[in-house]
PDB file of C-alpha atoms in Angstrom:
ATOM      1  CA  MET U  36     -85.019  22.077  13.025  1.00 47.00           C
ATOM      2  CA  ALA U  37     -82.782  21.702  16.075  1.00 63.00           C
ATOM      3  CA  GLN U  38     -81.956  18.124  17.017  1.00 89.00           C
ATOM      4  CA  SER U  39     -80.241  16.298  19.844  1.00 96.00           C
ATOM      5  CA  PHE U  40     -77.341  13.996  18.971  1.00 97.00           C
ATOM      6  CA  ILE U  41     -76.126  11.373  21.428  1.00 98.00           C
ATOM      7  CA  PHE U  42     -72.762   9.888  20.487  1.00 98.00           C
ATOM      8  CA  ASP U  43     -70.948   6.786  21.614  1.00 97.00           C
ATOM      9  CA  MET U  44     -67.270   7.394  22.406  1.00 97.00           C
ATOM     10  CA  ASP U  45     -65.107   4.321  21.701  1.00 93.00           C
ATOM     11  CA  GLY U  46     -65.054   3.341  18.051  1.00 92.00           C
ATOM     12  CA  THR U  47     -67.289   6.300  17.164  1.00 96.00           C
ATOM     13  CA  ILE U  48     -65.608   9.522  18.282  1.00 98.00           C
ATOM     14  CA  PHE U  49     -62.335   8.179  19.671  1.00 97.00           C
ATOM     15  CA  LYS U  50     -60.093   5.801  17.728  1.00 95.00           C
ATOM     16  CA  THR U  51     -59.634   3.493  20.651  1.00 89.00           C
ATOM     17  CA  ASP U  52     -57.367   1.151  18.713  1.00 87.00           C
ATOM     18  CA  THR U  53     -54.671   3.852  18.717  1.00 91.00           C
ATOM     19  CA  ILE U  54     -54.091   3.262  22.434  1.00 93.00           C
ATOM     20  CA  LEU U  55     -55.859  -0.061  22.971  1.00 87.00           C
ATOM     21  CA  GLU U  56     -53.113  -2.495  22.039  1.00 86.00           C
ATOM     22  CA  ARG U  57     -50.439  -0.395  23.733  1.00 92.00           C
ATOM     23  CA  SER U  58     -52.424  -0.123  26.988  1.00 94.00           C
ATOM     24  CA  LEU U  59     -53.513  -3.758  27.005  1.00 94.00           C
ATOM     25  CA  GLU U  60     -49.927  -4.889  26.429  1.00 94.00           C
ATOM     26  CA  ASP U  61     -48.840  -2.687  29.347  1.00 95.00           C
ATOM     27  CA  ALA U  62     -51.517  -4.295  31.510  1.00 96.00           C
ATOM     28  CA  PHE U  63     -50.540  -7.855  30.651  1.00 97.00           C
ATOM     29  CA  ILE U  64     -46.846  -7.130  31.146  1.00 97.00           C
ATOM     30  CA  HIS U  65     -47.874  -6.040  34.616  1.00 97.00           C
ATOM     31  CA  LEU U  66     -49.978  -9.190  35.069  1.00 97.00           C
ATOM     32  CA  ARG U  67     -46.991 -11.330  34.051  1.00 97.00           C
ATOM     33  CA  SER U  68     -44.848  -9.495  36.621  1.00 97.00           C
ATOM     34  CA  LEU U  69     -47.358 -10.663  39.224  1.00 96.00           C
ATOM     35  CA  ASN U  70     -46.918 -14.252  37.964  1.00 96.00           C
ATOM     36  CA  GLN U  71     -50.589 -14.306  37.016  1.00 96.00           C
ATOM     37  CA  TRP U  72     -50.184 -14.733  33.228  1.00 97.00           C
ATOM     38  CA  ASP U  73     -47.777 -16.733  31.053  1.00 94.00           C
ATOM     39  CA  SER U  74     -49.010 -16.393  27.465  1.00 94.00           C
ATOM     40  CA  SER U  75     -49.497 -13.689  24.843  1.00 95.00           C
ATOM     41  CA  THR U  76     -51.715 -10.638  25.318  1.00 95.00           C
ATOM     42  CA  PRO U  77     -55.300 -11.471  24.193  1.00 95.00           C
ATOM     43  CA  ILE U  78     -55.747  -8.410  21.973  1.00 89.00           C
ATOM     44  CA  ASP U  79     -57.897 -10.266  19.413  1.00 89.00           C
ATOM     45  CA  GLN U  80     -60.246 -11.490  22.125  1.00 92.00           C
ATOM     46  CA  TYR U  81     -60.593  -7.954  23.440  1.00 87.00           C
ATOM     47  CA  ARG U  82     -61.432  -6.645  19.979  1.00 80.00           C
ATOM     48  CA  GLU U  83     -64.286  -9.141  19.865  1.00 81.00           C
ATOM     49  CA  ILE U  84     -65.869  -7.687  22.998  1.00 81.00           C
ATOM     50  CA  MET U  85     -64.842  -4.079  22.432  1.00 73.00           C
ATOM     51  CA  GLY U  86     -67.475  -1.688  23.753  1.00 67.00           C
ATOM     52  CA  VAL U  87     -68.699  -3.621  26.790  1.00 76.00           C
ATOM     53  CA  PRO U  88     -68.116  -2.131  30.268  1.00 75.00           C
ATOM     54  CA  LEU U  89     -64.578  -2.710  31.576  1.00 78.00           C
ATOM     55  CA  PRO U  90     -65.612  -4.994  34.463  1.00 81.00           C
ATOM     56  CA  GLU U  91     -67.155  -7.331  31.876  1.00 87.00           C
ATOM     57  CA  VAL U  92     -63.948  -7.152  29.846  1.00 91.00           C
ATOM     58  CA  TRP U  93     -61.907  -8.564  32.696  1.00 94.00           C
ATOM     59  CA  GLU U  94     -64.441 -11.275  33.426  1.00 94.00           C
ATOM     60  CA  ALA U  95     -64.059 -12.372  29.796  1.00 95.00           C
ATOM     61  CA  LEU U  96     -60.264 -12.035  29.543  1.00 96.00           C
ATOM     62  CA  LEU U  97     -59.518 -13.495  32.990  1.00 97.00           C
ATOM     63  CA  PRO U  98     -62.281 -16.075  33.572  1.00 95.00           C
ATOM     64  CA  ASP U  99     -60.107 -18.164  35.912  1.00 95.00           C
ATOM     65  CA  HIS U 100     -58.744 -15.288  37.997  1.00 96.00           C
ATOM     66  CA  SER U 101     -60.086 -13.910  41.248  1.00 96.00           C
ATOM     67  CA  ASN U 102     -62.299 -10.866  41.454  1.00 95.00           C
ATOM     68  CA  GLU U 103     -59.463  -9.159  43.311  1.00 96.00           C
ATOM     69  CA  ILE U 104     -57.064  -9.654  40.397  1.00 96.00           C
ATOM     70  CA  ARG U 105     -59.725  -8.536  37.891  1.00 96.00           C
ATOM     71  CA  ALA U 106     -60.397  -5.375  39.884  1.00 95.00           C
ATOM     72  CA  HIS U 107     -56.673  -4.663  40.118  1.00 96.00           C
ATOM     73  CA  MET U 108     -56.224  -5.125  36.364  1.00 95.00           C
ATOM     74  CA  ASN U 109     -59.244  -2.965  35.659  1.00 91.00           C
ATOM     75  CA  ASP U 110     -57.645  -0.130  37.643  1.00 93.00           C
ATOM     76  CA  TYR U 111     -54.203  -0.628  36.111  1.00 96.00           C
ATOM     77  CA  PHE U 112     -55.520  -0.772  32.551  1.00 93.00           C
ATOM     78  CA  LEU U 113     -57.536   2.392  33.125  1.00 92.00           C
ATOM     79  CA  GLU U 114     -54.393   4.149  34.381  1.00 95.00           C
ATOM     80  CA  ARG U 115     -52.486   3.144  31.252  1.00 95.00           C
ATOM     81  CA  LEU U 116     -55.327   4.232  28.946  1.00 94.00           C
ATOM     82  CA  ILE U 117     -55.502   7.657  30.578  1.00 96.00           C
ATOM     83  CA  GLU U 118     -51.735   8.129  30.508  1.00 96.00           C
ATOM     84  CA  ASN U 119     -51.617   7.264  26.813  1.00 95.00           C
ATOM     85  CA  ILE U 120     -54.462   9.701  26.089  1.00 96.00           C
ATOM     86  CA  LYS U 121     -52.801  12.522  28.008  1.00 95.00           C
ATOM     87  CA  SER U 122     -49.484  11.899  26.256  1.00 95.00           C
ATOM     88  CA  GLY U 123     -51.174  12.327  22.869  1.00 95.00           C
ATOM     89  CA  LYS U 124     -50.941   8.747  21.645  1.00 94.00           C
ATOM     90  CA  GLY U 125     -54.634   8.510  20.775  1.00 95.00           C
ATOM     91  CA  ALA U 126     -56.680  10.106  17.974  1.00 96.00           C
ATOM     92  CA  LEU U 127     -60.198  11.138  17.054  1.00 97.00           C
ATOM     93  CA  TYR U 128     -61.878   9.868  13.903  1.00 96.00           C
ATOM     94  CA  SER U 129     -61.737  12.144  10.869  1.00 94.00           C
ATOM     95  CA  ASN U 130     -63.993  15.208  10.723  1.00 95.00           C
ATOM     96  CA  ILE U 131     -65.213  14.935  14.339  1.00 97.00           C
ATOM     97  CA  LYS U 132     -64.586  18.551  15.309  1.00 96.00           C
ATOM     98  CA  GLU U 133     -65.767  19.826  11.929  1.00 96.00           C
ATOM     99  CA  VAL U 134     -69.074  17.979  12.267  1.00 96.00           C
ATOM    100  CA  PHE U 135     -69.514  18.986  15.908  1.00 97.00           C
ATOM    101  CA  SER U 136     -69.014  22.611  14.905  1.00 97.00           C
ATOM    102  CA  PHE U 137     -71.560  22.202  12.104  1.00 95.00           C
ATOM    103  CA  LEU U 138     -74.129  20.665  14.440  1.00 95.00           C
ATOM    104  CA  LYS U 139     -73.681  23.386  17.038  1.00 95.00           C
ATOM    105  CA  ALA U 140     -73.992  26.053  14.330  1.00 94.00           C
ATOM    106  CA  ASN U 141     -77.338  24.488  13.456  1.00 92.00           C
ATOM    107  CA  ASP U 142     -78.554  24.678  17.066  1.00 93.00           C
ATOM    108  CA  CYS U 143     -78.124  20.955  17.727  1.00 94.00           C
ATOM    109  CA  SER U 144     -77.324  19.668  21.201  1.00 97.00           C
ATOM    110  CA  ILE U 145     -74.521  17.131  21.533  1.00 98.00           C
ATOM    111  CA  TYR U 146     -74.161  14.518  24.282  1.00 98.00           C
ATOM    112  CA  ILE U 147     -71.908  11.520  24.829  1.00 98.00           C
ATOM    113  CA  ALA U 148     -73.188   8.199  26.189  1.00 98.00           C
ATOM    114  CA  SER U 149     -70.409   5.689  26.693  1.00 96.00           C
ATOM    115  CA  ASN U 150     -69.638   2.360  28.293  1.00 91.00           C
ATOM    116  CA  GLY U 151     -66.316   3.927  29.274  1.00 90.00           C
ATOM    117  CA  LEU U 152     -65.549   4.920  32.853  1.00 89.00           C
ATOM    118  CA  THR U 153     -65.899   8.539  33.951  1.00 95.00           C
ATOM    119  CA  GLU U 154     -62.185   9.218  34.464  1.00 94.00           C
ATOM    120  CA  TYR U 155     -61.324   7.761  31.050  1.00 95.00           C
ATOM    121  CA  LEU U 156     -64.005   9.793  29.278  1.00 97.00           C
ATOM    122  CA  SER U 157     -62.943  12.955  31.075  1.00 97.00           C
ATOM    123  CA  ALA U 158     -59.371  12.459  29.851  1.00 97.00           C
ATOM    124  CA  ILE U 159     -60.535  12.270  26.221  1.00 98.00           C
ATOM    125  CA  VAL U 160     -62.930  15.201  26.508  1.00 98.00           C
ATOM    126  CA  SER U 161     -60.269  17.331  28.191  1.00 97.00           C
ATOM    127  CA  HIS U 162     -57.375  16.427  25.882  1.00 97.00           C
ATOM    128  CA  TYR U 163     -59.370  17.091  22.705  1.00 98.00           C
ATOM    129  CA  GLN U 164     -61.408  19.958  24.195  1.00 98.00           C
ATOM    130  CA  LEU U 165     -64.660  18.289  23.200  1.00 98.00           C
ATOM    131  CA  ASP U 166     -66.537  20.261  25.847  1.00 96.00           C
ATOM    132  CA  ASN U 167     -66.439  23.159  23.366  1.00 97.00           C
ATOM    133  CA  TRP U 168     -69.326  21.329  21.685  1.00 98.00           C
ATOM    134  CA  VAL U 169     -70.555  18.601  24.037  1.00 98.00           C
ATOM    135  CA  THR U 170     -73.236  19.595  26.558  1.00 98.00           C
ATOM    136  CA  GLU U 171     -72.557  16.672  28.896  1.00 98.00           C
ATOM    137  CA  THR U 172     -70.765  13.331  28.901  1.00 98.00           C
ATOM    138  CA  PHE U 173     -72.476  10.342  30.512  1.00 98.00           C
ATOM    139  CA  SER U 174     -70.672   7.195  31.685  1.00 97.00           C
ATOM    140  CA  ILE U 175     -72.096   3.731  32.183  1.00 94.00           C
ATOM    141  CA  GLU U 176     -70.862   4.123  35.774  1.00 92.00           C
ATOM    142  CA  GLN U 177     -73.918   6.305  36.352  1.00 95.00           C
ATOM    143  CA  ILE U 178     -76.286   3.402  35.641  1.00 94.00           C
ATOM    144  CA  ASP U 179     -76.637   0.446  38.014  1.00 93.00           C
ATOM    145  CA  SER U 180     -77.863  -1.819  35.213  1.00 92.00           C
ATOM    146  CA  LEU U 181     -74.788  -1.085  33.033  1.00 89.00           C
ATOM    147  CA  SER U 182     -77.253  -0.792  30.129  1.00 94.00           C
ATOM    148  CA  LYS U 183     -76.609   1.641  27.272  1.00 96.00           C
ATOM    149  CA  THR U 184     -80.378   1.809  26.737  1.00 98.00           C
ATOM    150  CA  ASP U 185     -80.865   2.983  30.323  1.00 98.00           C
ATOM    151  CA  LEU U 186     -78.003   5.441  29.978  1.00 98.00           C
ATOM    152  CA  VAL U 187     -79.564   7.042  26.905  1.00 98.00           C
ATOM    153  CA  GLN U 188     -82.890   7.127  28.725  1.00 98.00           C
ATOM    154  CA  ARG U 189     -81.173   9.056  31.533  1.00 98.00           C
ATOM    155  CA  ILE U 190     -80.070  11.665  28.990  1.00 98.00           C
ATOM    156  CA  THR U 191     -83.479  11.948  27.337  1.00 97.00           C
ATOM    157  CA  GLU U 192     -85.172  12.404  30.706  1.00 97.00           C
ATOM    158  CA  LYS U 193     -82.679  14.968  32.002  1.00 97.00           C
ATOM    159  CA  TYR U 194     -82.767  17.083  28.859  1.00 97.00           C
ATOM    160  CA  LYS U 195     -86.378  16.328  27.876  1.00 96.00           C
ATOM    161  CA  ILE U 196     -85.365  14.900  24.497  1.00 96.00           C
ATOM    162  CA  THR U 197     -88.211  13.497  22.419  1.00 90.00           C
ATOM    163  CA  ASP U 198     -86.595  13.866  18.997  1.00 90.00           C
ATOM    164  CA  GLY U 199     -83.015  12.862  18.492  1.00 94.00           C
ATOM    165  CA  VAL U 200     -80.313  10.641  17.043  1.00 96.00           C
ATOM    166  CA  VAL U 201     -77.998   8.097  18.641  1.00 97.00           C
ATOM    167  CA  VAL U 202     -74.726   7.617  16.752  1.00 97.00           C
ATOM    168  CA  GLY U 203     -72.600   4.573  17.512  1.00 97.00           C
ATOM    169  CA  ASP U 204     -70.783   1.585  16.094  1.00 95.00           C
ATOM    170  CA  ARG U 205     -72.267  -1.339  18.010  1.00 94.00           C
ATOM    171  CA  LEU U 206     -75.614  -3.030  18.577  1.00 95.00           C
ATOM    172  CA  SER U 207     -75.952  -1.586  22.077  1.00 95.00           C
ATOM    173  CA  ASP U 208     -76.012   1.909  20.553  1.00 97.00           C
ATOM    174  CA  ILE U 209     -78.601   0.922  17.948  1.00 97.00           C
ATOM    175  CA  LYS U 210     -80.820  -0.727  20.556  1.00 98.00           C
ATOM    176  CA  ALA U 211     -80.440   2.266  22.871  1.00 98.00           C
ATOM    177  CA  ALA U 212     -81.747   4.505  20.105  1.00 98.00           C
ATOM    178  CA  LYS U 213     -84.702   2.362  19.102  1.00 97.00           C
ATOM    179  CA  GLU U 214     -85.786   1.505  22.639  1.00 97.00           C
ATOM    180  CA  ASN U 215     -85.869   5.221  23.438  1.00 97.00           C
ATOM    181  CA  GLY U 216     -87.738   6.205  20.278  1.00 96.00           C
ATOM    182  CA  LEU U 217     -84.730   7.857  18.628  1.00 97.00           C
ATOM    183  CA  VAL U 218     -83.077   7.491  15.214  1.00 96.00           C
ATOM    184  CA  ALA U 219     -80.242   4.939  15.145  1.00 97.00           C
ATOM    185  CA  VAL U 220     -77.178   5.814  13.073  1.00 97.00           C
ATOM    186  CA  GLY U 221     -74.495   3.162  12.788  1.00 97.00           C
ATOM    187  CA  CYS U 222     -70.844   3.989  12.096  1.00 97.00           C
ATOM    188  CA  ARG U 223     -68.997   1.565   9.853  1.00 96.00           C
ATOM    189  CA  PHE U 224     -65.699   2.089  11.672  1.00 94.00           C
ATOM    190  CA  ASP U 225     -63.059  -0.181  13.195  1.00 88.00           C
ATOM    191  CA  PHE U 226     -65.124  -2.294  15.582  1.00 84.00           C
ATOM    192  CA  ALA U 227     -68.450  -2.314  13.725  1.00 90.00           C
ATOM    193  CA  ARG U 228     -70.126  -5.528  12.552  1.00 92.00           C
ATOM    194  CA  GLU U 229     -72.313  -5.677   9.484  1.00 96.00           C
ATOM    195  CA  ASP U 230     -74.950  -7.868  11.142  1.00 96.00           C
ATOM    196  CA  GLU U 231     -75.338  -5.232  13.856  1.00 96.00           C
ATOM    197  CA  LEU U 232     -75.235  -2.249  11.486  1.00 97.00           C
ATOM    198  CA  SER U 233     -78.045  -3.804   9.447  1.00 97.00           C
ATOM    199  CA  GLN U 234     -80.398  -2.962  12.315  1.00 97.00           C
ATOM    200  CA  ALA U 235     -79.615   0.783  12.210  1.00 97.00           C
ATOM    201  CA  ASP U 236     -81.884   3.312  10.484  1.00 96.00           C
ATOM    202  CA  LYS U 237     -78.872   4.777   8.675  1.00 95.00           C
ATOM    203  CA  VAL U 238     -75.228   3.765   8.316  1.00 96.00           C
ATOM    204  CA  VAL U 239     -72.348   6.185   7.680  1.00 96.00           C
ATOM    205  CA  ASP U 240     -68.793   5.465   6.557  1.00 96.00           C
ATOM    206  CA  ASP U 241     -67.487   8.898   7.541  1.00 94.00           C
ATOM    207  CA  PHE U 242     -68.563  11.451  10.109  1.00 93.00           C
ATOM    208  CA  SER U 243     -69.037  14.087   7.420  1.00 93.00           C
ATOM    209  CA  GLU U 244     -72.137  12.213   6.224  1.00 94.00           C
ATOM    210  CA  LEU U 245     -73.937  13.397   9.359  1.00 91.00           C
ATOM    211  CA  LYS U 246     -74.204  16.845   7.791  1.00 89.00           C
ATOM    212  CA  GLN U 247     -76.404  15.478   5.026  1.00 85.00           C
ATOM    213  CA  LEU U 248     -78.305  13.340   7.497  1.00 80.00           C
ATOM    214  CA  LEU U 249     -79.284  16.396   9.526  1.00 74.00           C
ATOM    215  CA  GLN U 250     -80.952  17.915   6.480  1.00 72.00           C
ATOM    216  CA  HIS U 251     -83.190  14.866   6.048  1.00 69.00           C
ATOM    217  CA  ILE U 252     -84.324  14.366   9.637  1.00 64.00           C
TER     218      ILE U 252
END
C-alpha cells in the first residue's frame, strides 16, 4: 500500500556534523573579528541544542548579546553553511538515495519537514538532487509558531495525508508524528538521544531498515 514519508533533514538525511563545526568556527572567527567574542567556539553547546530553529540557536549561544548581533550571526552562519554545502564538504547518511528510490518505486510520497531555513534546505536538495524523489521540502520558516508539529500538519493538510510516517532523530519529530496521527520512526544517528528515541514507534540504526518497515505498515 502506498504511504507518505515525511523526513527531517539535519541528523536524519543530511550529516550536518560534516559542515557544522567548520561553519560554526567560521562564524565565531567572524564574531571575534567584531570584538564580540573572546573564548573558544561553543561547538559542544550547539550539539546539545542541535535541531532547534536557528534564531533559537543564537539566543542560546549568545544570551548576553543584542538581537542585532544575533541576527547578524544568524545570517553569517547561514552563508557559511550554504557555501560549505555547495563546495561539497557535507554528506548524506548512508543509503539515503537507495531508500528514496525504493520508496518511490513502491508508490510512496516523500516530503521533508525541517527546522532549517529555506535557503539552507534548498542548497542541500539542489546539491544532492534530492528533488528527484522529494515531492516538496517544507521549512520551519513557513510556520509562525516555529513548531515541527504544526509544520507536519501543514504537509498533511496540503497533501491530504491520513496515513504516513515521520522519520527523524529528535523528540520534535516524534511528537510531530504522534500529534498528527502518524507513525513515528526515530533514527539512532549522530544527534539522537535514547530518552527521546524511546518514545518513537520504531527506531532504526540505518536507513536501509526503512525498506523492511514499509512491508509491515
